């Protein structure tokens, strides 16, 4: 799976970030939550999507943020394309 950065909250392409995969999936990088299948991201992440892209989100008690659920990223070739800090993880949204 090859990733193309759609947008990031940093100048270095790190957290939070959203990527388009060559498989048609989205990869969302955000803060670790108590659910292995969800990341916490700011509302601005939606602005980085291209026309026609959709991302299912869940409300949270954290102001200005929501949860994005998906399959945890575990493939080494995908992880190698991400820069994850200790408090971050990523999920694949199909």
XYZ file of C-alpha atoms in Angstrom:
94
model
C 0.000 0.000 0.000
C 1.467 3.342 -1.078
C 0.385 6.500 0.703
C -0.085 10.059 -0.540
C -0.325 12.785 2.075
C -3.560 14.772 1.809
C -2.926 16.994 4.811
C -1.166 17.252 8.124
C -1.243 19.383 11.225
C 2.529 19.743 11.127
C 5.171 20.815 8.645
C 6.704 17.334 8.832
C 3.717 15.231 7.754
C 3.150 13.902 11.236
C 0.184 13.814 13.576
C -2.537 14.497 12.833
C -2.503 13.469 9.198
C -4.650 11.847 6.564
C -3.330 9.897 3.593
C -4.904 8.470 0.447
C -3.756 4.923 -0.239
C -3.340 3.476 -3.713
C -5.933 0.870 -2.664
C -8.636 3.546 -2.409
C -8.557 3.472 1.384
C -7.705 6.351 3.704
C -5.062 6.137 6.430
C -5.629 8.435 9.389
C -2.862 9.198 11.858
C -3.864 10.569 15.257
C -3.588 10.261 18.994
C -3.935 6.866 20.643
C -7.261 6.272 22.389
C -8.514 3.550 24.712
C -9.793 1.744 21.585
C -7.164 0.056 19.388
C -9.388 0.674 16.364
C -9.798 4.452 16.805
C -7.645 7.593 16.696
C -8.402 11.063 18.027
C -8.017 13.857 15.465
C -8.970 17.548 15.211
C -12.003 18.674 13.233
C -9.716 20.360 10.655
C -8.733 16.933 9.334
C -11.965 16.900 7.297
C -10.710 19.965 5.386
C -7.795 17.932 4.006
C -10.010 15.418 2.207
C -10.408 15.742 -1.546
C -13.830 16.209 -3.158
C -15.875 13.028 -2.975
C -13.867 11.511 -0.102
C -15.803 10.602 3.029
C -14.581 9.801 6.484
C -16.884 8.337 9.141
C -16.365 10.133 12.447
C -17.675 9.796 15.979
C -18.308 12.586 18.457
C -16.111 12.818 21.535
C -15.994 14.847 24.729
C -12.706 16.413 23.627
C -13.426 19.931 22.319
C -12.530 20.392 18.642
C -11.800 16.700 18.077
C -13.516 13.502 16.984
C -12.750 9.807 16.663
C -12.014 8.003 13.428
C -12.328 4.211 13.524
C -10.706 1.685 11.252
C -8.331 -1.228 11.095
C -5.068 -0.601 13.013
C -2.078 -0.147 10.712
C 0.303 -3.051 11.325
C 1.910 -3.709 7.922
C 5.609 -2.816 8.102
C 5.603 -1.308 4.587
C 2.813 1.090 5.606
C 4.303 1.923 9.004
C 7.587 2.755 7.253
C 5.787 5.586 5.421
C 4.561 7.174 8.673
C 6.344 9.110 11.401
C 4.584 8.074 14.599
C 5.383 9.589 17.995
C 4.857 7.498 21.125
C 1.350 8.930 21.650
C 0.230 8.309 18.039
C -1.117 5.490 15.927
C -2.882 5.084 12.590
C -5.937 3.316 11.225
C -7.012 2.278 7.742
C -10.522 3.415 6.818
C -12.102 1.358 4.055
